[in-house]
XYZ file of C-alpha atoms in Angstrom:
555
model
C -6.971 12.461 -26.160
C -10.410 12.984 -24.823
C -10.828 15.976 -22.468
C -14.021 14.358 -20.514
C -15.599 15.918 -17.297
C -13.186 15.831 -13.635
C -15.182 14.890 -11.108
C -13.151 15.281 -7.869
C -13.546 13.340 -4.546
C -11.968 14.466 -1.444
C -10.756 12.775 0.712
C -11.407 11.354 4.880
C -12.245 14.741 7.304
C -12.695 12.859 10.570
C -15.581 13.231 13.276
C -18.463 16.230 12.373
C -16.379 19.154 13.897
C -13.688 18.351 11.417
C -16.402 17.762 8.393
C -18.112 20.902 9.584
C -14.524 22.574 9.048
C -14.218 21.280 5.518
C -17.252 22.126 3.901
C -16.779 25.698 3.971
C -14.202 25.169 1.614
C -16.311 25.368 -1.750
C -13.729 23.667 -3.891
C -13.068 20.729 -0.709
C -9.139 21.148 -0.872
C -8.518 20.707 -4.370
C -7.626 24.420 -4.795
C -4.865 24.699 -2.858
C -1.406 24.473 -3.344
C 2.041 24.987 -2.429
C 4.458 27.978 -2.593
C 7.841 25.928 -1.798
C 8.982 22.079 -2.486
C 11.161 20.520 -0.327
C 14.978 19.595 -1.446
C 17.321 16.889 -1.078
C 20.042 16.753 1.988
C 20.648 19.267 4.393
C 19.313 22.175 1.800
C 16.751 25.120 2.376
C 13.851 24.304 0.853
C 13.407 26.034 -2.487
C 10.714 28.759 -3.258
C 8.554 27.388 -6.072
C 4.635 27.718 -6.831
C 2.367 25.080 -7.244
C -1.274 26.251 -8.543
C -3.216 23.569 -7.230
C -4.315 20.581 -9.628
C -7.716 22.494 -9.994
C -5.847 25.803 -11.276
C -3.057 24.038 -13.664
C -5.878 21.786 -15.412
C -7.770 25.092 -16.094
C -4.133 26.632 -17.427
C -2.818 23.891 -18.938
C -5.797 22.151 -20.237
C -8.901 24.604 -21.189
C -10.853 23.724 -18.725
C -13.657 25.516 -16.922
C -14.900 25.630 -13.412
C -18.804 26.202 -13.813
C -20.220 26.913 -10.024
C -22.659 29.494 -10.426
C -23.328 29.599 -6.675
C -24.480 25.793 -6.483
C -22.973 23.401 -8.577
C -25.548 20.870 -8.080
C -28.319 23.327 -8.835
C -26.336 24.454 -11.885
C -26.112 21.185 -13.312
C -30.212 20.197 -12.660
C -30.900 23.609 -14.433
C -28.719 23.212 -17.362
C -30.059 21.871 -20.412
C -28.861 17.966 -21.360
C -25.598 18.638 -23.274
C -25.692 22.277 -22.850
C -21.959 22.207 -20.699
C -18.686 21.396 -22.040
C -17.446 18.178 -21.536
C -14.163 20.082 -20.109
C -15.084 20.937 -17.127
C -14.605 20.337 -13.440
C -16.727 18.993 -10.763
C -16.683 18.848 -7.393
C -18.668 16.043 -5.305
C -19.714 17.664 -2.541
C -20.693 14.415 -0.272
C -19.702 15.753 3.172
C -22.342 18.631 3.123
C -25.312 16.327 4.406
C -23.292 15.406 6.984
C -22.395 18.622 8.174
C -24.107 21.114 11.156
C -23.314 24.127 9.419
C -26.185 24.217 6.819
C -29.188 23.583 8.938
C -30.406 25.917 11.785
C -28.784 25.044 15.579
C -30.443 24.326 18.047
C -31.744 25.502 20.700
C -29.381 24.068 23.697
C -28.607 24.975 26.737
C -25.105 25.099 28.145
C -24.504 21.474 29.328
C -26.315 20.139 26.025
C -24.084 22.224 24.466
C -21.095 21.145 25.564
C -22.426 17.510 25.126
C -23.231 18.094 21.692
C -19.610 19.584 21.175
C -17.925 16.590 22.725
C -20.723 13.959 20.560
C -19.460 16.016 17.226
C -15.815 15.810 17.805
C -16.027 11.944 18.259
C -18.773 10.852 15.462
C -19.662 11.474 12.027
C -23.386 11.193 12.595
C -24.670 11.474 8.868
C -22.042 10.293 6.760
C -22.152 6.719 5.182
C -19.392 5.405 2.547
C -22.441 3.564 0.469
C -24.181 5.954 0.676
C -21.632 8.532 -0.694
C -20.919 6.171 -3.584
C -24.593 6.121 -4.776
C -24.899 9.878 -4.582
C -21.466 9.730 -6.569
C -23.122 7.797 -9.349
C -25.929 10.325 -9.493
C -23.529 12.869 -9.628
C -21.192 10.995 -12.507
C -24.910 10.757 -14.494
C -25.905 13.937 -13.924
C -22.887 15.164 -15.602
C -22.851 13.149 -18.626
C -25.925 13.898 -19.506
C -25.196 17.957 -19.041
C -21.877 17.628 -21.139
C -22.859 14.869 -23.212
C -19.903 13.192 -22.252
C -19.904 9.472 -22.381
C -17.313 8.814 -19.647
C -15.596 11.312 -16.573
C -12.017 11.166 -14.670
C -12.536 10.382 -11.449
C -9.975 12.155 -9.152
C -9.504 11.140 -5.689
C -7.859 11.681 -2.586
C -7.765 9.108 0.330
C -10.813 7.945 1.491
C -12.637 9.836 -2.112
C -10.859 6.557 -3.722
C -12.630 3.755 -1.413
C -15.670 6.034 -1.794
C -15.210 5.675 -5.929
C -14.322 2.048 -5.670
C -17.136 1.481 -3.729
C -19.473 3.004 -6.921
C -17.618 1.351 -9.414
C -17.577 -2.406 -7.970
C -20.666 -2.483 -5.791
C -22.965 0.447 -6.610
C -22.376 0.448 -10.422
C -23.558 -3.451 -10.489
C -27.010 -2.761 -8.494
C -30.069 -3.168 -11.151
C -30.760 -0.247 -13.474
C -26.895 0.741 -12.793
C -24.616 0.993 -16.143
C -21.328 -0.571 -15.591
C -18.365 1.145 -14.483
C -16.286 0.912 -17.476
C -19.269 2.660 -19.676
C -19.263 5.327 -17.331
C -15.406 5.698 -15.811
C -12.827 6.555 -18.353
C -10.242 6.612 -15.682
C -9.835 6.898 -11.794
C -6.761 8.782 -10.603
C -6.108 8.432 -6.438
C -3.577 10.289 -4.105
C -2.933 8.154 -0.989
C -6.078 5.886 -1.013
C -5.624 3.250 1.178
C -6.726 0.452 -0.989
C -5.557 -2.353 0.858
C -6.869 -0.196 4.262
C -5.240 1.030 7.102
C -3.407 -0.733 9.458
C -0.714 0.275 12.556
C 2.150 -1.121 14.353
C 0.383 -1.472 17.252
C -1.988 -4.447 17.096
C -4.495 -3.072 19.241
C -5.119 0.262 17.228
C -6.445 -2.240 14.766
C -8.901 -3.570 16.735
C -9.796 -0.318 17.881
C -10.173 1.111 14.657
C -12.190 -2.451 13.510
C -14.399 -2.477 16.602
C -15.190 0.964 17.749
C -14.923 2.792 14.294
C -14.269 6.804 15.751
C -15.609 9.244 13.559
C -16.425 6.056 11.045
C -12.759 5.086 10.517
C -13.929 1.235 10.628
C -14.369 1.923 7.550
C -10.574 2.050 6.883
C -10.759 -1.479 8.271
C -9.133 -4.166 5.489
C -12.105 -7.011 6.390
C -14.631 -4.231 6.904
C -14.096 -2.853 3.342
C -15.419 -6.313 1.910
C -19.333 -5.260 2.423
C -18.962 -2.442 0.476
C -17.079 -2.986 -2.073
C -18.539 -6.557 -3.082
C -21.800 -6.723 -4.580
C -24.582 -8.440 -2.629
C -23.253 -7.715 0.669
C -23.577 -5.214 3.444
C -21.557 -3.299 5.462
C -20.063 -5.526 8.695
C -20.299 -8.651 6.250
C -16.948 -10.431 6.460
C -14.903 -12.268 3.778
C -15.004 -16.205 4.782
C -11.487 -17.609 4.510
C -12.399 -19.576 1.387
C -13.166 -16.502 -0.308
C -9.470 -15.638 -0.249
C -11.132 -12.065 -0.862
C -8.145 -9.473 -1.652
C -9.292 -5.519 -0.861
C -6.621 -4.200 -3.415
C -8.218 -6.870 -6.273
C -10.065 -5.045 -9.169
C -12.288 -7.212 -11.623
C -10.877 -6.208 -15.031
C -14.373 -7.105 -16.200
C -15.524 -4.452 -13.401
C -13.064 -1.733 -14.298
C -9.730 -3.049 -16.336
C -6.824 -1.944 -13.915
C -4.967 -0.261 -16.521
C -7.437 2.271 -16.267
C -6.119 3.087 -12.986
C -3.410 5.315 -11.678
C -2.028 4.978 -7.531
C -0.146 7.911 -6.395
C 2.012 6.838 -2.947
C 3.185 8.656 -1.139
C 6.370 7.738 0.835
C 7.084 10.776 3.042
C 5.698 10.185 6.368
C 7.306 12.873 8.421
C 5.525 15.812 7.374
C 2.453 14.283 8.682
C 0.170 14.307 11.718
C 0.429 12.182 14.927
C -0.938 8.819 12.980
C 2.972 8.892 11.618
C 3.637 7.460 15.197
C 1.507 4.570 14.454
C 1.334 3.837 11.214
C 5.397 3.238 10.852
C 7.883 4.862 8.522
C 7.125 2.700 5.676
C 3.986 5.219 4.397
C 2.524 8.817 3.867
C 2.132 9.235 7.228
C -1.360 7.760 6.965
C -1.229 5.209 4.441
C 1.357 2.167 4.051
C 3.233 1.818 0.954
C 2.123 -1.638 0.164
C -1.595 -0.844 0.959
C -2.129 2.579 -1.565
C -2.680 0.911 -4.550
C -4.855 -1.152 -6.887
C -2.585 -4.701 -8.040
C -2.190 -4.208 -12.153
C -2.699 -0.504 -11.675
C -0.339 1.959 -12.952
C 2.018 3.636 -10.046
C 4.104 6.664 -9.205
C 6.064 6.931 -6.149
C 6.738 10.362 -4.787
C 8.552 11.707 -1.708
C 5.395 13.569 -0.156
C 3.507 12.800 2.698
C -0.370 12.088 3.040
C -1.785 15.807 2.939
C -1.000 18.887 4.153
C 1.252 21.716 2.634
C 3.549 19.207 1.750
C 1.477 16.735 0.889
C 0.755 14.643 -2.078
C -2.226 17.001 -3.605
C -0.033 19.441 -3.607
C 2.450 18.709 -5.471
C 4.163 18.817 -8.664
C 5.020 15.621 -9.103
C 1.428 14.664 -8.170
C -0.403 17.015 -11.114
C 2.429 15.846 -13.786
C 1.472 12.197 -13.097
C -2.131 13.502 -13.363
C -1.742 15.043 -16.508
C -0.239 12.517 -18.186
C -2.974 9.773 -17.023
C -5.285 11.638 -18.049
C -4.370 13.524 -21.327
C -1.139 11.556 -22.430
C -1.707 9.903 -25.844
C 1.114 6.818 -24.954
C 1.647 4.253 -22.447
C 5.278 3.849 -21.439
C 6.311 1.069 -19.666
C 10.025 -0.409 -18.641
C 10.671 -3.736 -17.324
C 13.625 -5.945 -16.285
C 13.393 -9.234 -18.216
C 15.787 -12.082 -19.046
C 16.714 -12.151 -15.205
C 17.767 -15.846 -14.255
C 14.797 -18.657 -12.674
C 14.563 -18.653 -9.225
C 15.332 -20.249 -6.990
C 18.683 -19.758 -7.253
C 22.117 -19.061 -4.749
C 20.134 -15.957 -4.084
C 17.380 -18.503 -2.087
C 17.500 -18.621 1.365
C 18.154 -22.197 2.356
C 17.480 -24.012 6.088
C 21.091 -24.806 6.101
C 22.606 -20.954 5.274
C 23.942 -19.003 8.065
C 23.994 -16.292 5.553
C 22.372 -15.508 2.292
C 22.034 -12.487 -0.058
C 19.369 -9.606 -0.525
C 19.408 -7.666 -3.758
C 17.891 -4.454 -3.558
C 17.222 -1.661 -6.385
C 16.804 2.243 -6.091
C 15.069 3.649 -9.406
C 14.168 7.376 -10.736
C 12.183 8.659 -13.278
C 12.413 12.607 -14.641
C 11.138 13.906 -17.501
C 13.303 16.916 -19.239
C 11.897 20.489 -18.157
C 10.318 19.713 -14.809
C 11.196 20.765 -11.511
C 10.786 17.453 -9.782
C 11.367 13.357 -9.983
C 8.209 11.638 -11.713
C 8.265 8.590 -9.723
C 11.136 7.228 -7.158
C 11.732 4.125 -5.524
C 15.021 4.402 -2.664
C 15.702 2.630 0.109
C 16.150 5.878 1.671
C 12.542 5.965 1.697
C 12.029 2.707 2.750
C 10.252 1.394 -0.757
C 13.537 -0.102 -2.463
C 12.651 -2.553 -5.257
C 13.107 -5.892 -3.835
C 14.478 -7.823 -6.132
C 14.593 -11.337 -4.108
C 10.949 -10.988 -3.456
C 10.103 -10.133 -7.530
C 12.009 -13.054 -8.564
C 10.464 -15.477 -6.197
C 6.931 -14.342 -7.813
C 7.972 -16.314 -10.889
C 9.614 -19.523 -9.155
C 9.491 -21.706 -12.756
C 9.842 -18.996 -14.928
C 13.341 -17.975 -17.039
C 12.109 -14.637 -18.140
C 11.211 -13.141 -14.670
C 9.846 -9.573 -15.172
C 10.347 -6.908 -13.058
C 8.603 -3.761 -13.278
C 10.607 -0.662 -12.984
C 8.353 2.159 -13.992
C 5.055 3.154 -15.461
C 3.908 6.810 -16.809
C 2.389 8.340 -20.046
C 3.902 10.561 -22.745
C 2.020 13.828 -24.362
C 1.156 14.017 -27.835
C 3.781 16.448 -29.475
C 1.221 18.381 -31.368
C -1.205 18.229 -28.094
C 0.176 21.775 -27.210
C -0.657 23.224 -30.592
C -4.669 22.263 -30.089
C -4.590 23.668 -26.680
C -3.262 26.720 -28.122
C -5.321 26.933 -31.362
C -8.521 26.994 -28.718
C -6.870 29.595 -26.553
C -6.343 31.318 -29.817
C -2.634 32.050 -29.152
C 0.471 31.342 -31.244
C 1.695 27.399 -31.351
C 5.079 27.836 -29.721
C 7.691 25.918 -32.156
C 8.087 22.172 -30.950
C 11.578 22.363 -29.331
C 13.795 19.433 -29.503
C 12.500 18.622 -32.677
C 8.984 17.838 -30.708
C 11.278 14.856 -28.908
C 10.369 14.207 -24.885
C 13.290 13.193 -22.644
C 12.382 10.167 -20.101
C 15.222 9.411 -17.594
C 16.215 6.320 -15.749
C 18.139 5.877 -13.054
C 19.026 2.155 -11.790
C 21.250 1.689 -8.593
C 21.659 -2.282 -7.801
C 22.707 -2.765 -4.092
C 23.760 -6.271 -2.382
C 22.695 -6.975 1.314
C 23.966 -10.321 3.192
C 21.636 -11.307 5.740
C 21.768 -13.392 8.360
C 19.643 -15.037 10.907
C 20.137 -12.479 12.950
C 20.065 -9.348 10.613
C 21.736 -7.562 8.288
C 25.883 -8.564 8.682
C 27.768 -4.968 8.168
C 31.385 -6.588 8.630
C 31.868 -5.844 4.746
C 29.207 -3.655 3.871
C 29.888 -0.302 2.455
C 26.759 1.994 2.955
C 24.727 3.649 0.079
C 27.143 2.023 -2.398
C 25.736 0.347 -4.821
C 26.951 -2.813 -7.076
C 26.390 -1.218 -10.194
C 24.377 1.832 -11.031
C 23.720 3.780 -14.195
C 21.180 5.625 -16.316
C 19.038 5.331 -19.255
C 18.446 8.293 -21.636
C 15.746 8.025 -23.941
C 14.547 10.307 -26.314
C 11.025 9.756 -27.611
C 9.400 11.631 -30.804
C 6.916 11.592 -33.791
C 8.397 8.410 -36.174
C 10.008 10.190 -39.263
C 8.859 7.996 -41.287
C 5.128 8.590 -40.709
C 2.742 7.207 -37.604
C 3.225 6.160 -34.521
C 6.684 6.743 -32.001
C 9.995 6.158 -31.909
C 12.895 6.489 -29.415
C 16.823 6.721 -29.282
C 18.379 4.939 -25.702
C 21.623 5.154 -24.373
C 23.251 4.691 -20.860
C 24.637 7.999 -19.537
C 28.174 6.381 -19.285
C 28.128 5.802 -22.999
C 27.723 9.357 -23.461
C 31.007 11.919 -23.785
C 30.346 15.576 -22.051
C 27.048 16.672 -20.856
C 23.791 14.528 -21.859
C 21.787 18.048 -22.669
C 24.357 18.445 -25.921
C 23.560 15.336 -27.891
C 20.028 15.600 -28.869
C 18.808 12.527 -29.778
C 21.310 11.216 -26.878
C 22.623 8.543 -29.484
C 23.950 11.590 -31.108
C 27.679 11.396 -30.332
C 27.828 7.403 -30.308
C 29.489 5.249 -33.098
C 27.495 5.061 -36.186
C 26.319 1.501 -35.417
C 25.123 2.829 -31.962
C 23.304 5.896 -33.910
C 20.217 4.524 -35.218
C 16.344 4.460 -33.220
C 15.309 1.193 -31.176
C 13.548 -1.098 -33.074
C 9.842 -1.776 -31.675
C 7.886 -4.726 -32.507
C 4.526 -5.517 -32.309
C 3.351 -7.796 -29.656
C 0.250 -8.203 -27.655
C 1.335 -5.626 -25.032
C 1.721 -2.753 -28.026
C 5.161 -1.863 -29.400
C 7.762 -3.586 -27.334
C 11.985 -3.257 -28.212
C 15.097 -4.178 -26.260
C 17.662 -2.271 -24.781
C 20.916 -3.981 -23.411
C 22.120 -3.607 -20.079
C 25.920 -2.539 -20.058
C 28.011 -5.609 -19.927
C 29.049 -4.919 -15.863
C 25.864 -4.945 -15.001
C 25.441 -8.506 -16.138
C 28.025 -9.720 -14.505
C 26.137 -9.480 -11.111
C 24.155 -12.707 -9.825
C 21.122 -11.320 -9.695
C 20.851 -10.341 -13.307
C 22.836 -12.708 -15.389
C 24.116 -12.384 -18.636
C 20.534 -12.760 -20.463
C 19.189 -9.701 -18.521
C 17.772 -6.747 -20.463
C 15.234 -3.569 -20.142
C 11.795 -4.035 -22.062
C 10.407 -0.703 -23.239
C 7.051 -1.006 -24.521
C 4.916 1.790 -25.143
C 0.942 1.708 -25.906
C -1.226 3.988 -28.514
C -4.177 4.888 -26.416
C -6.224 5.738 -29.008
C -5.600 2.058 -31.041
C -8.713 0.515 -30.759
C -7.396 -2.858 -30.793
C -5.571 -1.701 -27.449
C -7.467 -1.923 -24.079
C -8.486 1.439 -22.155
C-alpha cells in the first residue's frame, strides 16, 4: 500500500488560556503516550509502553518527522517534490489564535486581570472555517513538496469536524480540487460527528446559544453552515432538508474511506462525564462519533488523557491497518429471519423480548482487543433495533465487525528499506482474526426490564470464530480456514490453520466468491445457535474481504 504524507489534526483546547497551553507543545499531543493499559476486573493495571502514534509510525513504518525549526517554513523552502511522501505533518491551526507568540501588552493590574478572566472564557481568534481553509493550504502545500497525490488525514475530536469541514464545504469552493483527489483517507479518534449533546437539556442550549470558548460549534444544527456548501456559519437546516450531521456524500468523500474510533470509557474523563452520560468517552456519545457507512472500532478508552483513546494501543493498531493494510475484512450476520416478528413489540404485549449481542475482535500477537462491543460498556449490539432497519427484508444484515489485514510480505519491504534482515514469516505468513459472539435475551416490560427469571451476564448462546487468513497457495489473492472454538480439541494456539485437528471434510479453506462487495464466503453458525428466535435456522456469518489495490474496487 501507498505510504502518502500524515497530516495530523488535533483536537478541541477550550478558551485562549487553554490554547495558549497547547501550542507549546510542538508536536500538539500526538507524541505522547502511555506507560500502563488498564485491565479487566478488579486487576492492577499492567505496566506496558505505548510510543505514541507519531513514534510507532516512524518505527513501524519508515517514516520521517521533517521540522527543521518551522515546519511551515520548511515546507515553503523546500523544493516541489524534494520531501518524501512518508512523512509526517503537523497542522498547527491553534497558533494564530494563541497570546504566546506576539508581544503582551502593556496592562496594568485590573486590565490584567480582565484580560485573564476574557482569555479563560473565549477563543478570540480561532474560527472552524477558517481552520479548514488553512488545512487545505496545508494538504496542497504538502503534495506538491512530496509529490504525493493524496495524504491521511489523522484526527482527534474537534481536528475531525475541522477536516470534514475542508473536505465537504471548503474543498467544493471554486478553484478547490475535490476531496477525494486530494484525501486518500481520514482516520478520527472521538470526533463528535453527530455533535455534542448532554443529559441535561439546558446545557444544550447553553452550549447552542452562548458558545464558551466557541463550543457552539459542537452544536448538531450549528454544524450545518459549515459543513454544507453555500452556507454560513449560524445558517440552520430547514426541516425539509432532513439534513443529517453524520451524512457523508460518497460523491464528496466515499465513506469507506473513513475510519471512526469510539471510544466507550467515560470514567477516566473530566467533569463533562457528569453531563454527557455513561453511554460515551466521557465527551463524546457513542451514537454521535462516527460517520454512517464508515468503518468502526470500538475500544474501552475514554476521550483523552493518559488513558485516552490517542493513546492507546488499540487506537494505533486500528490506525495502522486503515492506513497501510492491503485487505478489507468485513463480517456480517445474514440469513436472520424478516421482521417483524414475535420479537415486535405489539400494543397488546405486557411483555416482549430484547435480544442483545456482546462481540470481540483480537488479532494474534497483540496486547489488546481490536474492537469490542459489551453491554458492560453500554454499546451492546442491538439486535431488535438492526432487524427492524430491514422491516421487508429476509436476509437482514447485521454488521459485526470491520478492520484491515497487512500484507504478509509488507514487513519484508519495510525491512529491505531499513536495510535489516526479513525476519522469516511465522505461521506460515497466516494472520489470526478472532471472534467472539455472546447472544443475550432481555424481556421487557412496560415498566422495565422483568428480572423474575433473568440470570445476569449469561448469555443464550455464545462462542467464537477462529480464522486464519494467508497468501492463497495456489497463487493471488487470500484465503482463510474458520472454525468455532468449541469445534476445536485442546488449546486453539496448537492447530495452525485452526481447521487443523477437524475431520477431513471440515479441513479444507472457505470458499470465496466473487460478488460486487469483493470476495464474499459463508461460514455456518453451530446448530444451537440457530435454534434461538432471533436467528433462525437460515442464519449465517458473511466474511467478505476487499483487495485495496483492485482497481475495479472503490477506495
Amino acid at each position: 500500500m501507498d505510504r502518502l504524507p500524515v497530516v495530523y489534526v488535533r483536537g478541541y483546547a477550550g478558551s485562549t488560556s487553554g490554547i495558549d497551553a497547547q501550542v507549546d507543545d510542538p508536536f500538539y499531543g500526538f507524541n505522547e503516550g502511555a506507560t500502563h493499559i488498564r485491565v479487566d476486573g478488579d486487576g492492577d493495571p499492567a505496566y506496558y509502553q505505548f510510543e505514541g502514534p507519531m513514534l510507532r509510525l516512524m518505527t513501524d513504518e519508515n517514516y520521517r518527522l521533517l521540522v527543521r525549526g518551522d515546519q511551515q517554513h520548511y515546507l515553503e523552502a523546500a523544493d516541489d517534490g524534494s520531501l518524501p511522501q512518508e512523512s509526517l505533518w503537523v497542522y498547527r491551526f491553534y497558533d494564530q489564535a494563541a497570546t504566546t507568540f506576539a508581544e503582551p501588552p502593556q496592562e496594568g493590574v485590573l486590565a490584567r486581570l480582565w484580560s485573564r478572566l476574557h482569555q479563560s472564557v473565549t477563543a478570540d481568534g480561532f474560527d472552524i472555517e477558517a481552520a479548514a481553509a488553512g488545512l487545505y493550504d496545508l494538504v496542497m502545500l504538502v503534495r506538491a513538496k512530496t509529490g504525493a497525490p493524496q495524504v491521511f488525514l489523522v484526527a482527534h475530536s474537534m481536528g475531525g469536524l475541522v477536516c470534514r469541514s475542508m473536505i465537504q464545504k471548503v474543498c467544493a469552493g471554486p478553484g478547490r480540487l475535490p476531496a477525494k483527489d486530494i484525501v486518500a483517507r481520514l482516520f478520527t479518534y472521538g470526533t463528535p460527528h453527530g455533535g455534542i449533546a448532554f443529559d441535561i437539556g439546558a446545557l444544550d442550549w447553553v452550549q447552542e446559544t452562548f458558545g464558551p470558548a466557541g463550543a457552539d460549534i459542537f452544536s448538531p444544527a450549528k454544524m450545518y453552515g459549515y459543513l454544507t456548501p453555500g452556507k454560513r456559519f449560524g445558517d440552520r437546516p430547514r426541516s425539509r432538508d432532513d439534513w443529517d450531521p453524520q451524512a457523508l456524500d460518497p460523491r464528496v468523500l466515499p465513506p469507506s474511506r473513513v475510519f471512526c474510533l469510539i471510544g466507550t470509557d467515560p470514567k477516566d474523563y473530566g467533569p463533562s462525564q457528569v453531563v454527557v452520560g455513561p453511554k460515551s468517552d466521557g465527551l463524546v456519545t457513542i451514537e454521535r462519533a462516527y460517520v454512517r457507512g464508515a468503518h468502526r472500532a470500538y475500544v474501552h478508552r475514554s476521550h483523552s488523557g493518559r488513558y485516552g483513546e490517542v493513546n492507546s494501543e488499540e487506537g494505533y493498531q486500528s490506525l495502522r491497518r486503515f492506513l497501510f493494510g492491503r485487505w478489507g475484512a468485513t463480517v456480517a450476520l445474514r440469513g436472520l429471519p424478516a421482521y417483524p416478528s414475535d420479537m415486535d413489540r405489539r400494543p397488546e404485549a405486557d411483555r416482549w423480548p430484547v435480544w442483545q449481542a456482546d462481540m470481540r475482535l483480537t488479532i494474534r500477537g497483540l496486547p489488546v482487543v481490536l474492537s469490542e462491543q459489551l453491554a458492560e460498556h453500554w454499546c451492546p449490539i442491538q439486535l431488535n433495533e438492526e432487524l427492524a432497519r430491514h422491516v421487508d427484508t429476509a436476509d437482514t444484515p447485521v454488521p459485526l465487525a470491520s478492520t484491515f489485514l497487512m500484507d504478509p510480505g509488507h514487513e519484508a519491504e519495510l525491512a529491505a528499506e531499513r536495510k535489516e534482515a526479513a525476519h522469516p514469516a511465522a505461521h506460515g505468513g497466516r494472520l489470526r482474526y478472532v471472534l467472539t459472539l455472546k447472544v443475550f435475551k432481555l424481556v421487557v416490560t412496560t415498566s422495565g426490564f422483568l428480572f423474575k427469571d433473568h440470570l445476569e451476564q449469561v448469555p443464550e448462546w455464545a462462542d467464537t470464530l477462529i480464522v486464519d487468513v494467508g497468501p492463497n497457495p495456489d497463487g493471488g489473492g487470500l484465503t482463510a480456514w474458520a472454525a468455532w472454538n468449541s469445534e476445536v480439541s485442546g488449546p486453539n494456539d496448537l492447530s495452525d490453520p485452526i481447521t487443523e485437528g477437524l475431520p477431513p471434510e471440515r479441513r479444507a479453506a472457505l470458499s470465496f466468491e466473487r460478488d460486487a462487495d469483493g470476495q464474499s464466503c459463508r461460514v455456518a453458525l453451530p446448530d444451537v445457535a440457530k435454534t434461538l428466535q432471533v436467528l433462525g435456522e437460515q442464519a449465517y456469518l458473511r466474511l467478505t474481504v476487499t483487495d485495496r489495490l483492485d482497481e475495479t474496487t472503490p477506495r
